[in-house]
mmCIF file of N, CA, C and O in Angstrom:
data_model
loop_
_atom_site.group_PDB
_atom_site.id
_atom_site.type_symbol
_atom_site.label_atom_id
_atom_site.label_comp_id
_atom_site.label_asym_id
_atom_site.label_seq_id
_atom_site.Cartn_x
_atom_site.Cartn_y
_atom_site.Cartn_z
ATOM 1 N N UNK A 1 17.639 -22.619 -18.883
ATOM 2 C CA UNK A 1 16.976 -21.430 -19.850
ATOM 3 C C UNK A 1 15.844 -20.824 -19.211
ATOM 4 O O UNK A 1 15.160 -21.230 -18.476
ATOM 5 N N UNK A 2 16.282 -19.583 -19.290
ATOM 6 C CA UNK A 2 15.175 -18.589 -18.288
ATOM 7 C C UNK A 2 13.821 -18.508 -18.684
ATOM 8 O O UNK A 2 13.166 -18.972 -20.197
ATOM 9 N N UNK A 3 12.739 -18.019 -18.034
ATOM 10 C CA UNK A 3 11.296 -18.092 -18.215
ATOM 11 C C UNK A 3 10.893 -17.673 -19.565
ATOM 12 O O UNK A 3 9.943 -17.619 -19.934
ATOM 13 N N UNK A 4 11.376 -16.649 -19.760
ATOM 14 C CA UNK A 4 11.330 -15.540 -20.885
ATOM 15 C C UNK A 4 10.958 -15.880 -22.398
ATOM 16 O O UNK A 4 10.729 -15.277 -23.061
ATOM 17 N N UNK A 5 12.033 -16.861 -22.212
ATOM 18 C CA UNK A 5 12.231 -17.450 -23.673
ATOM 19 C C UNK A 5 11.522 -18.906 -23.870
ATOM 20 O O UNK A 5 11.718 -19.730 -25.146
ATOM 21 N N UNK A 6 11.037 -19.387 -23.056
ATOM 22 C CA UNK A 6 10.253 -20.761 -23.208
ATOM 23 C C UNK A 6 8.855 -20.098 -23.335
ATOM 24 O O UNK A 6 8.089 -21.391 -23.346
ATOM 25 N N UNK A 7 8.478 -19.210 -23.046
ATOM 26 C CA UNK A 7 7.255 -18.666 -23.592
ATOM 27 C C UNK A 7 5.974 -19.017 -22.138
ATOM 28 O O UNK A 7 5.069 -18.424 -21.947
ATOM 29 N N UNK A 8 6.179 -19.170 -20.990
ATOM 30 C CA UNK A 8 6.129 -19.422 -19.827
ATOM 31 C C UNK A 8 5.574 -17.509 -19.510
ATOM 32 O O UNK A 8 6.539 -17.279 -18.750
ATOM 33 N N UNK A 9 4.258 -17.329 -19.813
ATOM 34 C CA UNK A 9 4.328 -15.918 -19.141
ATOM 35 C C UNK A 9 4.372 -15.515 -17.866
ATOM 36 O O UNK A 9 4.839 -14.374 -17.634
ATOM 37 N N UNK A 10 4.017 -16.596 -16.936
ATOM 38 C CA UNK A 10 4.009 -16.363 -15.348
ATOM 39 C C UNK A 10 5.424 -16.035 -15.040
ATOM 40 O O UNK A 10 5.816 -15.410 -14.243
ATOM 41 N N UNK A 11 6.236 -16.603 -15.850
ATOM 42 C CA UNK A 11 7.893 -16.241 -15.283
ATOM 43 C C UNK A 11 7.949 -14.774 -16.136
ATOM 44 O O UNK A 11 8.775 -14.170 -15.128
ATOM 45 N N UNK A 12 7.526 -14.358 -17.162
ATOM 46 C CA UNK A 12 7.561 -13.208 -17.340
ATOM 47 C C UNK A 12 7.252 -12.093 -16.398
ATOM 48 O O UNK A 12 7.799 -11.154 -16.072
ATOM 49 N N UNK A 13 5.881 -12.411 -16.030
ATOM 50 C CA UNK A 13 5.013 -11.317 -15.035
ATOM 51 C C UNK A 13 6.060 -11.459 -14.114
ATOM 52 O O UNK A 13 6.319 -10.364 -13.042
ATOM 53 N N UNK A 14 6.849 -12.260 -13.273
ATOM 54 C CA UNK A 14 7.660 -12.397 -12.396
ATOM 55 C C UNK A 14 8.949 -11.253 -12.894
ATOM 56 O O UNK A 14 8.952 -10.903 -11.987
ATOM 57 N N UNK A 15 9.371 -11.592 -13.405
ATOM 58 C CA UNK A 15 10.552 -10.586 -14.374
ATOM 59 C C UNK A 15 10.151 -9.312 -14.362
ATOM 60 O O UNK A 15 10.822 -8.365 -13.770
ATOM 61 N N UNK A 16 8.780 -8.677 -14.501
ATOM 62 C CA UNK A 16 8.752 -7.130 -14.977
ATOM 63 C C UNK A 16 7.912 -7.111 -13.073
ATOM 64 O O UNK A 16 8.459 -5.743 -12.892
ATOM 65 N N UNK A 17 7.415 -7.242 -12.221
ATOM 66 C CA UNK A 17 7.721 -7.238 -11.096
ATOM 67 C C UNK A 17 8.663 -6.906 -10.254
ATOM 68 O O UNK A 17 8.297 -6.453 -9.310
ATOM 69 N N UNK A 18 9.670 -7.694 -10.649
ATOM 70 C CA UNK A 18 10.944 -7.472 -9.846
ATOM 71 C C UNK A 18 11.332 -6.071 -10.508
ATOM 72 O O UNK A 18 12.260 -5.822 -9.514
ATOM 73 N N UNK A 19 11.152 -5.490 -10.860
ATOM 74 C CA UNK A 19 11.734 -4.160 -11.788
ATOM 75 C C UNK A 19 10.595 -2.821 -11.680
ATOM 76 O O UNK A 19 10.141 -3.008 -12.911
ATOM 77 N N UNK A 20 10.205 -2.444 -10.349
ATOM 78 C CA UNK A 20 8.429 -2.241 -10.599
ATOM 79 C C UNK A 20 8.763 -0.209 -10.653
ATOM 80 O O UNK A 20 7.918 0.369 -11.456
ATOM 81 N N UNK A 21 10.255 -0.005 -11.849
ATOM 82 C CA UNK A 21 10.562 1.175 -11.849
ATOM 83 C C UNK A 21 10.088 1.420 -13.553
ATOM 84 O O UNK A 21 9.831 0.682 -14.212
ATOM 85 N N UNK A 22 9.576 2.563 -13.455
ATOM 86 C CA UNK A 22 8.687 3.002 -15.006
ATOM 87 C C UNK A 22 9.913 2.217 -16.371
ATOM 88 O O UNK A 22 10.932 2.647 -16.012
ATOM 89 N N UNK A 23 9.424 1.527 -17.134
ATOM 90 C CA UNK A 23 10.403 1.122 -18.263
ATOM 91 C C UNK A 23 9.931 1.483 -19.485
ATOM 92 O O UNK A 23 8.595 1.686 -19.489
ATOM 93 N N UNK A 24 10.548 1.843 -20.654
ATOM 94 C CA UNK A 24 10.339 1.898 -21.825
ATOM 95 C C UNK A 24 10.527 0.750 -22.554
ATOM 96 O O UNK A 24 11.914 0.389 -22.394
ATOM 97 N N UNK A 25 9.798 0.037 -22.842
ATOM 98 C CA UNK A 25 10.455 -1.080 -24.011
ATOM 99 C C UNK A 25 9.603 -1.080 -25.586
ATOM 100 O O UNK A 25 8.505 -0.590 -25.778
ATOM 101 N N UNK A 26 10.746 -1.356 -26.667
ATOM 102 C CA UNK A 26 10.419 -1.341 -27.821
ATOM 103 C C UNK A 26 9.245 -2.766 -28.479
ATOM 104 O O UNK A 26 9.764 -3.850 -27.129
ATOM 105 N N UNK A 27 8.501 -2.873 -28.878
ATOM 106 C CA UNK A 27 7.743 -4.063 -29.308
ATOM 107 C C UNK A 27 8.742 -5.076 -30.030
ATOM 108 O O UNK A 27 8.832 -6.028 -29.181
ATOM 109 N N UNK A 28 9.579 -4.551 -30.882
ATOM 110 C CA UNK A 28 10.725 -5.336 -31.074
ATOM 111 C C UNK A 28 11.652 -5.952 -30.444
ATOM 112 O O UNK A 28 11.978 -7.209 -30.325
ATOM 113 N N UNK A 29 11.989 -4.798 -29.483
ATOM 114 C CA UNK A 29 13.044 -5.834 -28.640
ATOM 115 C C UNK A 29 12.538 -6.840 -27.495
ATOM 116 O O UNK A 29 13.159 -7.863 -27.295
ATOM 117 N N UNK A 30 10.782 -6.636 -26.995
ATOM 118 C CA UNK A 30 10.034 -7.332 -25.963
ATOM 119 C C UNK A 30 10.316 -8.894 -27.079
ATOM 120 O O UNK A 30 10.549 -10.234 -26.670
ATOM 121 N N UNK A 31 9.890 -9.078 -28.878
ATOM 122 C CA UNK A 31 9.734 -9.889 -29.498
ATOM 123 C C UNK A 31 11.418 -11.188 -29.082
ATOM 124 O O UNK A 31 11.006 -12.075 -29.022
ATOM 125 N N UNK A 32 12.214 -9.711 -29.746
ATOM 126 C CA UNK A 32 13.314 -10.772 -29.605
ATOM 127 C C UNK A 32 13.945 -11.370 -28.321
ATOM 128 O O UNK A 32 14.710 -12.820 -28.396
ATOM 129 N N UNK A 33 13.190 -10.783 -27.317
ATOM 130 C CA UNK A 33 13.867 -11.044 -25.735
ATOM 131 C C UNK A 33 13.023 -12.473 -25.325
ATOM 132 O O UNK A 33 13.538 -13.271 -24.628
ATOM 133 N N UNK A 34 11.753 -12.576 -25.936
ATOM 134 C CA UNK A 34 11.050 -13.364 -25.389
ATOM 135 C C UNK A 34 10.914 -14.871 -26.396
ATOM 136 O O UNK A 34 10.297 -15.670 -26.378
ATOM 137 N N UNK A 35 10.690 -14.257 -27.851
ATOM 138 C CA UNK A 35 10.474 -15.661 -28.508
ATOM 139 C C UNK A 35 9.261 -15.196 -29.095
ATOM 140 O O UNK A 35 9.078 -16.547 -29.783
ATOM 141 N N UNK A 36 8.684 -14.637 -28.427
ATOM 142 C CA UNK A 36 7.333 -14.245 -29.193
ATOM 143 C C UNK A 36 6.690 -13.909 -30.322
ATOM 144 O O UNK A 36 7.478 -12.644 -30.860
ATOM 145 N N UNK A 37 5.766 -13.784 -30.821
ATOM 146 C CA UNK A 37 5.289 -13.010 -32.328
ATOM 147 C C UNK A 37 4.497 -11.563 -31.163
ATOM 148 O O UNK A 37 4.382 -11.709 -30.370
ATOM 149 N N UNK A 38 4.365 -10.477 -32.267
ATOM 150 C CA UNK A 38 4.096 -9.271 -31.936
ATOM 151 C C UNK A 38 2.710 -9.668 -31.095
ATOM 152 O O UNK A 38 2.384 -8.983 -30.134
ATOM 153 N N UNK A 39 2.100 -10.211 -31.781
ATOM 154 C CA UNK A 39 0.422 -10.336 -31.434
ATOM 155 C C UNK A 39 0.407 -10.886 -29.810
ATOM 156 O O UNK A 39 -0.497 -10.469 -28.756
ATOM 157 N N UNK A 40 1.586 -11.971 -29.518
ATOM 158 C CA UNK A 40 1.880 -12.761 -28.234
ATOM 159 C C UNK A 40 1.763 -11.022 -27.173
ATOM 160 O O UNK A 40 1.906 -11.263 -26.186
ATOM 161 N N UNK A 41 3.274 -10.603 -27.883
ATOM 162 C CA UNK A 41 3.751 -9.828 -26.686
ATOM 163 C C UNK A 41 2.349 -8.762 -26.194
ATOM 164 O O UNK A 41 2.289 -8.010 -25.495
ATOM 165 N N UNK A 42 2.024 -8.095 -27.276
ATOM 166 C CA UNK A 42 0.777 -7.294 -27.349
ATOM 167 C C UNK A 42 -0.485 -7.911 -26.122
ATOM 168 O O UNK A 42 -0.741 -7.049 -25.141
ATOM 169 N N UNK A 43 -0.662 -9.096 -26.424
ATOM 170 C CA UNK A 43 -1.230 -9.672 -25.444
ATOM 171 C C UNK A 43 -0.716 -9.952 -23.881
ATOM 172 O O UNK A 43 -1.440 -9.849 -23.380
ATOM 173 N N UNK A 44 0.309 -10.104 -23.888
ATOM 174 C CA UNK A 44 0.513 -10.243 -22.732
ATOM 175 C C UNK A 44 0.665 -8.393 -22.108
ATOM 176 O O UNK A 44 0.455 -8.694 -20.714
ATOM 177 N N UNK A 45 1.294 -7.348 -22.697
ATOM 178 C CA UNK A 45 1.186 -6.412 -22.152
ATOM 179 C C UNK A 45 0.186 -5.707 -21.560
ATOM 180 O O UNK A 45 -0.437 -5.573 -20.894
ATOM 181 N N UNK A 46 -0.905 -6.112 -22.797
ATOM 182 C CA UNK A 46 -2.335 -5.586 -22.393
ATOM 183 C C UNK A 46 -3.116 -6.319 -21.222
ATOM 184 O O UNK A 46 -3.713 -5.790 -20.477
ATOM 185 N N UNK A 47 -2.807 -7.676 -21.238
ATOM 186 C CA UNK A 47 -3.607 -8.835 -20.035
ATOM 187 C C UNK A 47 -3.275 -8.942 -19.070
ATOM 188 O O UNK A 47 -3.838 -8.524 -17.821
ATOM 189 N N UNK A 48 -2.105 -9.243 -19.054
ATOM 190 C CA UNK A 48 -1.119 -8.982 -17.907
ATOM 191 C C UNK A 48 -0.576 -8.305 -16.809
ATOM 192 O O UNK A 48 -0.605 -8.221 -16.338
ATOM 193 N N UNK A 49 -0.345 -7.127 -17.750
ATOM 194 C CA UNK A 49 0.137 -6.171 -17.212
ATOM 195 C C UNK A 49 -0.530 -5.349 -16.945
ATOM 196 O O UNK A 49 -0.350 -4.830 -15.828
ATOM 197 N N UNK A 50 -1.395 -4.927 -17.908
ATOM 198 C CA UNK A 50 -2.753 -3.937 -18.223
ATOM 199 C C UNK A 50 -3.851 -4.609 -16.902
ATOM 200 O O UNK A 50 -4.138 -3.602 -15.778
ATOM 201 N N UNK A 51 -4.564 -5.390 -17.138
ATOM 202 C CA UNK A 51 -5.431 -6.095 -16.298
ATOM 203 C C UNK A 51 -5.060 -6.797 -15.079
ATOM 204 O O UNK A 51 -6.108 -6.405 -14.074
ATOM 205 N N UNK A 52 -4.296 -7.926 -15.159
ATOM 206 C CA UNK A 52 -3.949 -9.082 -14.032
ATOM 207 C C UNK A 52 -3.456 -7.993 -12.880
ATOM 208 O O UNK A 52 -3.436 -8.271 -11.750
ATOM 209 N N UNK A 53 -2.426 -6.961 -13.163
ATOM 210 C CA UNK A 53 -1.352 -7.017 -12.354
ATOM 211 C C UNK A 53 -1.639 -5.071 -12.125
ATOM 212 O O UNK A 53 -1.481 -4.572 -11.136
ATOM 213 N N UNK A 54 -2.734 -5.035 -12.934
ATOM 214 C CA UNK A 54 -3.302 -3.117 -12.759
ATOM 215 C C UNK A 54 -2.513 -2.151 -13.102
ATOM 216 O O UNK A 54 -2.451 -0.714 -12.680
ATOM 217 N N UNK A 55 -1.142 -2.577 -13.860
ATOM 218 C CA UNK A 55 -0.678 -1.254 -14.100
ATOM 219 C C UNK A 55 -0.838 -0.586 -15.584
ATOM 220 O O UNK A 55 -1.742 -0.663 -15.836
ATOM 221 N N UNK A 56 -0.471 0.729 -15.128
ATOM 222 C CA UNK A 56 -0.646 1.662 -16.444
ATOM 223 C C UNK A 56 0.479 1.487 -17.402
ATOM 224 O O UNK A 56 1.339 1.677 -17.026
ATOM 225 N N UNK A 57 -0.245 1.246 -18.476
ATOM 226 C CA UNK A 57 0.632 0.412 -19.829
ATOM 227 C C UNK A 57 -0.059 1.847 -21.018
ATOM 228 O O UNK A 57 -0.838 2.104 -21.381
ATOM 229 N N UNK A 58 1.280 2.513 -21.163
ATOM 230 C CA UNK A 58 0.896 3.397 -22.292
ATOM 231 C C UNK A 58 1.608 2.779 -24.075
ATOM 232 O O UNK A 58 2.532 2.316 -23.829
ATOM 233 N N UNK A 59 1.106 3.287 -24.794
ATOM 234 C CA UNK A 59 1.688 2.924 -26.093
ATOM 235 C C UNK A 59 1.370 3.590 -27.122
ATOM 236 O O UNK A 59 0.907 4.731 -27.013
ATOM 237 N N UNK A 60 2.661 4.033 -27.477
ATOM 238 C CA UNK A 60 3.372 5.183 -28.673
ATOM 239 C C UNK A 60 3.856 4.540 -29.573
ATOM 240 O O UNK A 60 4.865 3.852 -29.293
ATOM 241 N N UNK A 61 3.200 5.110 -30.843
ATOM 242 C CA UNK A 61 4.137 4.626 -31.965
ATOM 243 C C UNK A 61 4.887 5.917 -32.783
ATOM 244 O O UNK A 61 4.596 6.975 -32.233
ATOM 245 N N UNK A 62 6.055 5.618 -32.415
ATOM 246 C CA UNK A 62 7.308 6.486 -32.558
ATOM 247 C C UNK A 62 7.262 7.112 -34.133
ATOM 248 O O UNK A 62 6.312 6.623 -35.281
ATOM 249 N N UNK A 63 7.863 8.004 -34.072
ATOM 250 C CA UNK A 63 8.056 8.715 -35.616
ATOM 251 C C UNK A 63 8.652 7.917 -36.824
ATOM 252 O O UNK A 63 8.086 7.671 -37.951
ATOM 253 N N UNK A 64 9.449 7.015 -36.141
ATOM 254 C CA UNK A 64 9.838 5.672 -36.799
ATOM 255 C C UNK A 64 9.255 4.722 -37.383
ATOM 256 O O UNK A 64 9.447 3.739 -37.780
ATOM 257 N N UNK A 65 8.274 4.471 -36.842
ATOM 258 C CA UNK A 65 7.161 3.684 -36.713
ATOM 259 C C UNK A 65 7.251 2.565 -36.021
ATOM 260 O O UNK A 65 6.311 1.505 -35.799
ATOM 261 N N UNK A 66 8.082 2.531 -34.887
ATOM 262 C CA UNK A 66 8.120 1.821 -33.767
ATOM 263 C C UNK A 66 7.225 1.804 -32.727
ATOM 264 O O UNK A 66 6.911 3.081 -32.115
ATOM 265 N N UNK A 67 6.649 0.786 -32.156
ATOM 266 C CA UNK A 67 5.640 0.712 -31.547
ATOM 267 C C UNK A 67 6.454 0.955 -29.595
ATOM 268 O O UNK A 67 7.389 -0.050 -29.622
ATOM 269 N N UNK A 68 6.289 1.713 -28.950
ATOM 270 C CA UNK A 68 7.136 2.008 -27.335
ATOM 271 C C UNK A 68 5.942 1.696 -26.466
ATOM 272 O O UNK A 68 4.555 2.452 -26.284
ATOM 273 N N UNK A 69 6.228 0.865 -25.393
ATOM 274 C CA UNK A 69 5.344 0.708 -23.931
ATOM 275 C C UNK A 69 6.147 1.317 -23.205
ATOM 276 O O UNK A 69 7.471 1.088 -23.117
ATOM 277 N N UNK A 70 5.348 1.710 -22.308
ATOM 278 C CA UNK A 70 6.120 2.447 -21.289
ATOM 279 C C UNK A 70 5.014 1.865 -19.846
ATOM 280 O O UNK A 70 3.788 1.978 -20.088
ATOM 281 N N UNK A 71 5.367 1.513 -18.880
ATOM 282 C CA UNK A 71 4.743 1.203 -17.746
ATOM 283 C C UNK A 71 5.043 2.223 -16.801
ATOM 284 O O UNK A 71 5.824 2.826 -16.303
ATOM 285 N N UNK A 72 3.725 3.089 -16.560
ATOM 286 C CA UNK A 72 3.602 4.310 -15.583
ATOM 287 C C UNK A 72 3.506 3.770 -14.157
ATOM 288 O O UNK A 72 3.053 2.835 -13.895
#
């Protein structure tokens, strides 16, 4: 089983850092990929990617109501 399905945020951080190009992710897609609840995904994006890794993360709610995150 890969790190992103075990709840290991360290493994997820490694997976994200392996793909430095700007990416766009739907919150629901991240929830499905990790098995985490929405608040856990948002916390990881804000804390691990934004604060700890120093990445610029933009969050936008689309017209259809879905939350989209992009790493600048």
